[in-house]
Coordinates of C-alpha atoms in Angstrom, one line a residue:
M1 CA 1.0 -23.4 -12.7
D2 CA -0.4 -26.8 -11.9
L3 CA 1.9 -28.4 -9.3
K4 CA -0.5 -31.4 -9.1
Q5 CA 0.9 -32.7 -12.4
R6 CA 3.5 -35.5 -12.5
T7 CA 6.5 -33.3 -12.0
Y8 CA 10.3 -33.6 -12.2
L9 CA 11.9 -31.1 -9.9
L10 CA 15.6 -30.3 -9.7
V11 CA 17.0 -27.8 -7.2
T12 CA 20.7 -26.7 -7.0
G13 CA 22.1 -25.5 -3.7
A14 CA 19.5 -27.6 -1.9
S15 CA 21.5 -28.4 1.2
R16 CA 20.5 -25.2 3.1
G17 CA 18.9 -21.8 3.0
I18 CA 16.6 -20.9 0.1
G19 CA 17.4 -24.0 -1.9
R20 CA 16.3 -26.3 0.9
E21 CA 13.2 -24.3 1.6
F22 CA 12.2 -24.2 -2.1
A23 CA 12.6 -28.0 -2.4
Q24 CA 10.6 -28.7 0.7
Q25 CA 7.7 -26.4 0.0
L26 CA 7.3 -27.4 -3.6
A27 CA 7.6 -31.1 -2.9
K28 CA 4.7 -30.8 -0.4
R29 CA 2.5 -29.6 -3.2
F30 CA 3.2 -32.5 -5.5
R31 CA 0.3 -34.9 -5.5
A32 CA 0.6 -36.9 -8.7
E33 CA 2.2 -40.4 -8.3
G34 CA 5.3 -40.5 -10.4
S35 CA 6.7 -37.1 -9.4
V36 CA 10.5 -37.0 -8.6
V37 CA 12.7 -34.6 -6.7
T38 CA 16.5 -34.3 -7.3
L39 CA 18.6 -32.3 -5.0
L40 CA 22.1 -31.0 -5.8
G41 CA 24.6 -29.4 -3.4
R42 CA 28.1 -29.6 -2.0
N43 CA 27.3 -31.2 1.4
Q44 CA 25.9 -34.7 1.2
A45 CA 25.0 -34.8 4.9
L46 CA 23.0 -31.6 4.6
L47 CA 21.3 -32.8 1.4
E48 CA 20.2 -35.9 3.3
E49 CA 18.6 -33.7 5.9
T50 CA 16.7 -31.9 3.2
K51 CA 15.6 -35.2 1.8
A52 CA 14.5 -36.6 5.2
E53 CA 12.3 -33.5 5.8
I54 CA 10.7 -34.0 2.4
V55 CA 10.1 -37.7 2.8
A56 CA 8.7 -37.1 6.3
T57 CA 5.9 -35.0 4.6
V58 CA 5.5 -37.0 1.4
P59 CA 6.7 -40.5 2.1
S60 CA 5.9 -41.9 -1.4
L61 CA 7.9 -39.2 -3.2
P62 CA 11.3 -40.4 -4.6
V63 CA 14.0 -37.9 -3.6
H64 CA 17.5 -38.2 -5.1
T65 CA 20.6 -36.4 -3.7
Y66 CA 23.9 -35.7 -5.4
S67 CA 26.9 -33.9 -3.9
L68 CA 28.7 -32.0 -6.7
E69 CA 31.3 -29.2 -6.8
L70 CA 30.0 -26.8 -9.4
E71 CA 33.4 -25.2 -10.0
M72 CA 34.5 -28.4 -11.6
A73 CA 31.1 -29.7 -12.9
K74 CA 30.7 -30.5 -16.6
A75 CA 27.9 -31.2 -19.0
E76 CA 28.3 -34.9 -18.7
D77 CA 28.0 -34.8 -14.9
F78 CA 24.6 -33.1 -15.2
S79 CA 23.5 -35.5 -18.0
K80 CA 24.3 -38.5 -15.9
I81 CA 22.4 -37.1 -12.9
L82 CA 19.3 -36.3 -15.0
E83 CA 19.3 -39.7 -16.7
A84 CA 19.9 -41.6 -13.5
T85 CA 16.9 -39.9 -11.8
G86 CA 14.5 -40.7 -14.6
G87 CA 14.9 -37.6 -16.7
G88 CA 14.4 -39.5 -19.9
S89 CA 11.1 -40.9 -18.9
S90 CA 8.0 -39.9 -20.9
S91 CA 5.7 -40.1 -17.9
F92 CA 6.4 -36.6 -16.6
E93 CA 3.9 -33.8 -17.5
R94 CA 6.2 -31.0 -16.4
A95 CA 9.8 -30.4 -15.5
I96 CA 11.1 -27.7 -13.1
V97 CA 14.7 -26.6 -12.5
I98 CA 15.6 -24.1 -9.9
H99 CA 19.1 -22.6 -10.4
N100 CA 19.7 -21.6 -6.8
A101 CA 23.3 -22.4 -6.1
G102 CA 25.6 -19.5 -5.9
T103 CA 28.4 -17.8 -3.9
V104 CA 29.0 -14.2 -3.0
G105 CA 32.7 -14.1 -3.9
D106 CA 35.4 -11.9 -2.3
T107 CA 33.7 -8.8 -0.9
S108 CA 36.9 -7.5 0.6
K109 CA 38.2 -6.2 -2.7
R110 CA 37.2 -3.2 -4.7
A111 CA 36.3 -3.6 -8.4
K112 CA 39.6 -2.2 -9.4
E113 CA 41.4 -4.9 -7.4
I114 CA 39.8 -7.9 -9.1
G115 CA 42.4 -9.2 -11.4
D116 CA 43.2 -12.8 -10.5
T117 CA 42.1 -14.7 -13.6
D118 CA 42.5 -18.1 -11.9
Y119 CA 40.1 -17.0 -9.2
L120 CA 37.7 -15.5 -11.7
Q121 CA 37.7 -18.6 -13.8
S122 CA 36.8 -20.8 -10.8
Y123 CA 34.2 -18.3 -9.6
Y124 CA 32.5 -17.9 -12.9
H125 CA 32.5 -21.6 -13.5
S126 CA 30.6 -22.1 -10.2
N127 CA 28.2 -19.3 -10.6
V128 CA 27.6 -18.9 -14.4
F129 CA 29.1 -21.7 -16.6
S130 CA 27.7 -24.6 -14.5
A131 CA 24.2 -23.1 -14.5
I132 CA 24.3 -22.7 -18.2
S133 CA 25.6 -26.2 -18.7
L134 CA 23.0 -27.7 -16.4
N135 CA 20.3 -25.8 -18.2
C136 CA 21.5 -27.0 -21.6
E137 CA 21.2 -30.6 -20.4
F138 CA 17.9 -30.0 -18.7
M139 CA 16.4 -28.5 -21.9
R140 CA 17.7 -31.5 -24.0
V141 CA 16.4 -34.2 -21.6
F142 CA 13.0 -32.6 -21.2
Q143 CA 12.5 -31.2 -24.7
A144 CA 9.2 -33.0 -25.1
I145 CA 7.3 -31.5 -22.1
P146 CA 6.6 -28.1 -20.7
K147 CA 9.4 -26.7 -18.5
L148 CA 9.7 -24.1 -15.8
V149 CA 13.2 -22.6 -15.5
V150 CA 13.8 -20.5 -12.4
N151 CA 17.0 -18.5 -11.9
L152 CA 17.5 -17.2 -8.4
S153 CA 18.4 -13.6 -9.2
T154 CA 18.9 -10.6 -7.0
L155 CA 18.8 -6.8 -7.0
A156 CA 22.6 -7.1 -7.5
A157 CA 21.9 -8.4 -11.0
I158 CA 20.4 -5.1 -12.1
A159 CA 22.0 -2.5 -9.7
P160 CA 25.6 -2.0 -8.6
I161 CA 26.4 -2.6 -5.0
S162 CA 29.7 -1.6 -3.5
S163 CA 31.9 -4.5 -2.2
M164 CA 30.0 -6.9 -4.4
A165 CA 31.7 -6.7 -7.9
H166 CA 32.1 -10.4 -8.1
Y167 CA 28.5 -11.1 -7.2
C168 CA 27.0 -8.4 -9.3
T169 CA 28.8 -9.4 -12.4
V170 CA 28.0 -13.1 -12.2
K171 CA 24.3 -12.5 -11.3
A172 CA 24.0 -10.0 -14.2
A173 CA 25.5 -12.5 -16.7
R174 CA 23.3 -15.3 -15.4
E175 CA 20.1 -13.3 -15.6
M176 CA 20.9 -12.1 -19.2
Y177 CA 21.4 -15.7 -20.2
F178 CA 18.0 -16.7 -18.9
R179 CA 16.4 -13.6 -20.5
V180 CA 17.8 -14.6 -23.9
L181 CA 16.5 -18.2 -23.3
A182 CA 13.1 -16.7 -22.7
T183 CA 13.3 -14.7 -25.9
E184 CA 14.3 -17.7 -28.0
E185 CA 11.8 -20.2 -26.6
S186 CA 8.0 -20.3 -26.6
A187 CA 6.6 -19.7 -23.2
D188 CA 4.2 -22.6 -23.8
D189 CA 7.2 -24.9 -23.9
T190 CA 9.7 -23.1 -21.6
L191 CA 8.6 -20.6 -19.0
V192 CA 11.5 -18.6 -17.5
L193 CA 11.4 -16.7 -14.2
N194 CA 14.3 -14.6 -12.7
Y195 CA 13.2 -14.4 -9.1
A196 CA 14.9 -12.0 -6.7
P197 CA 14.2 -13.3 -3.2
G198 CA 15.1 -10.1 -1.2
V199 CA 17.7 -9.9 1.5
I200 CA 17.6 -13.2 3.4
D201 CA 19.1 -14.1 6.8
T202 CA 21.5 -16.7 5.5
Q203 CA 25.2 -17.6 5.6
M204 CA 25.7 -15.5 2.5
T205 CA 24.5 -12.2 4.1
V206 CA 26.5 -13.1 7.3
Q207 CA 29.6 -13.4 5.1
V208 CA 29.0 -10.0 3.4
Q209 CA 28.4 -8.4 6.8
R210 CA 31.7 -9.9 8.0
E211 CA 34.0 -9.3 5.0
A212 CA 32.7 -6.3 2.9
H213 CA 35.2 -3.5 2.5
D214 CA 32.5 -0.8 2.4
P215 CA 31.4 0.2 5.9
A216 CA 28.0 1.4 4.6
V217 CA 27.2 -2.1 3.2
V218 CA 28.3 -3.7 6.5
A219 CA 26.1 -1.3 8.5
M220 CA 23.1 -2.0 6.2
F221 CA 23.3 -5.7 6.6
R222 CA 24.0 -5.4 10.4
E223 CA 21.0 -3.1 10.9
Q224 CA 18.7 -5.3 9.0
R225 CA 19.8 -8.4 10.9
E226 CA 19.6 -6.8 14.3
S227 CA 16.2 -5.2 13.6
K228 CA 15.0 -8.6 12.2
T229 CA 13.8 -7.0 9.0
M230 CA 15.8 -9.5 6.9
L231 CA 13.5 -12.1 5.3
T232 CA 13.6 -15.8 6.2
P233 CA 13.9 -18.5 3.6
G234 CA 10.3 -19.5 4.4
Q235 CA 9.0 -16.0 3.8
T236 CA 10.6 -15.7 0.4
T237 CA 9.6 -19.2 -0.6
E238 CA 6.0 -18.4 0.2
R239 CA 6.1 -15.3 -2.0
F240 CA 7.7 -17.3 -4.8
I241 CA 4.9 -19.8 -4.8
K242 CA 2.4 -17.0 -4.8
V243 CA 4.2 -15.5 -7.8
L244 CA 3.8 -18.9 -9.6
E245 CA 0.1 -19.2 -8.7
A246 CA -0.7 -15.6 -9.7
F247 CA 1.1 -16.1 -13.0
K248 CA 1.2 -12.3 -13.8
F249 CA 4.8 -12.4 -15.1
K250 CA 6.0 -12.8 -18.7
S251 CA 8.6 -15.4 -19.5
G252 CA 12.1 -14.0 -18.7
D253 CA 10.8 -11.3 -16.3
H254 CA 12.8 -10.2 -13.2
V255 CA 10.4 -10.5 -10.3
D256 CA 11.4 -9.1 -6.9
Y257 CA 10.0 -10.3 -3.6
R258 CA 8.6 -6.8 -3.0
D259 CA 6.8 -6.4 -6.3
E260 CA 3.4 -5.4 -5.2
K261 CA 1.4 -6.9 -8.0
F262 CA 2.0 -10.3 -6.5

């Protein structure tokens, strides 16, 4: 994975947490003139903070920010953003998209209590449909060059966790989409990685600890936070970059932070 090539990078959920850290750390490694970074998120002010930190390190790197509500985003929104930030240019040697944005959903309800279809439609649009739509436009715009497609996955995509029926189901659906993508596309053209970053000390885990109906889940998150065994965004980003550099995964693989071979 040569990050010194002229690269187009798009990161969703880039206003805070893992998304911000991924954008900052990858941007630092871009050395080729003509590279571009595009940041998507809900909070424009926080996106500007992410941009400022990148520009402070790499002043010559163009960084674009777009505030977007994913629960309402459509294919044409993503198409406009990609084209406005130079996505149609033939000068890039590689394009990277990191599908990081996601929400944990209502952890106060048991699986048998999830029946509000209006809520489900909004939640799935934010967490699954928008990622698929963005990826479709990304594949179309960058069809002529090698692509790295990263889905921020989780243990919850492959193992059930009490209190997290919403989160488990959208993460499982999203990961399966990207595994199918990897099956259908040549790895020389489109390399797909489902990266599970581990349990991170972020607002999402704070929300689970505060709202989960299962006392065992609450206790697990509280213990990890109090014992400071939760990972930081910086730690998981460092491992992610090592995974890319080691390149021991096959396209479509689910790679966890704690996988020893990396």
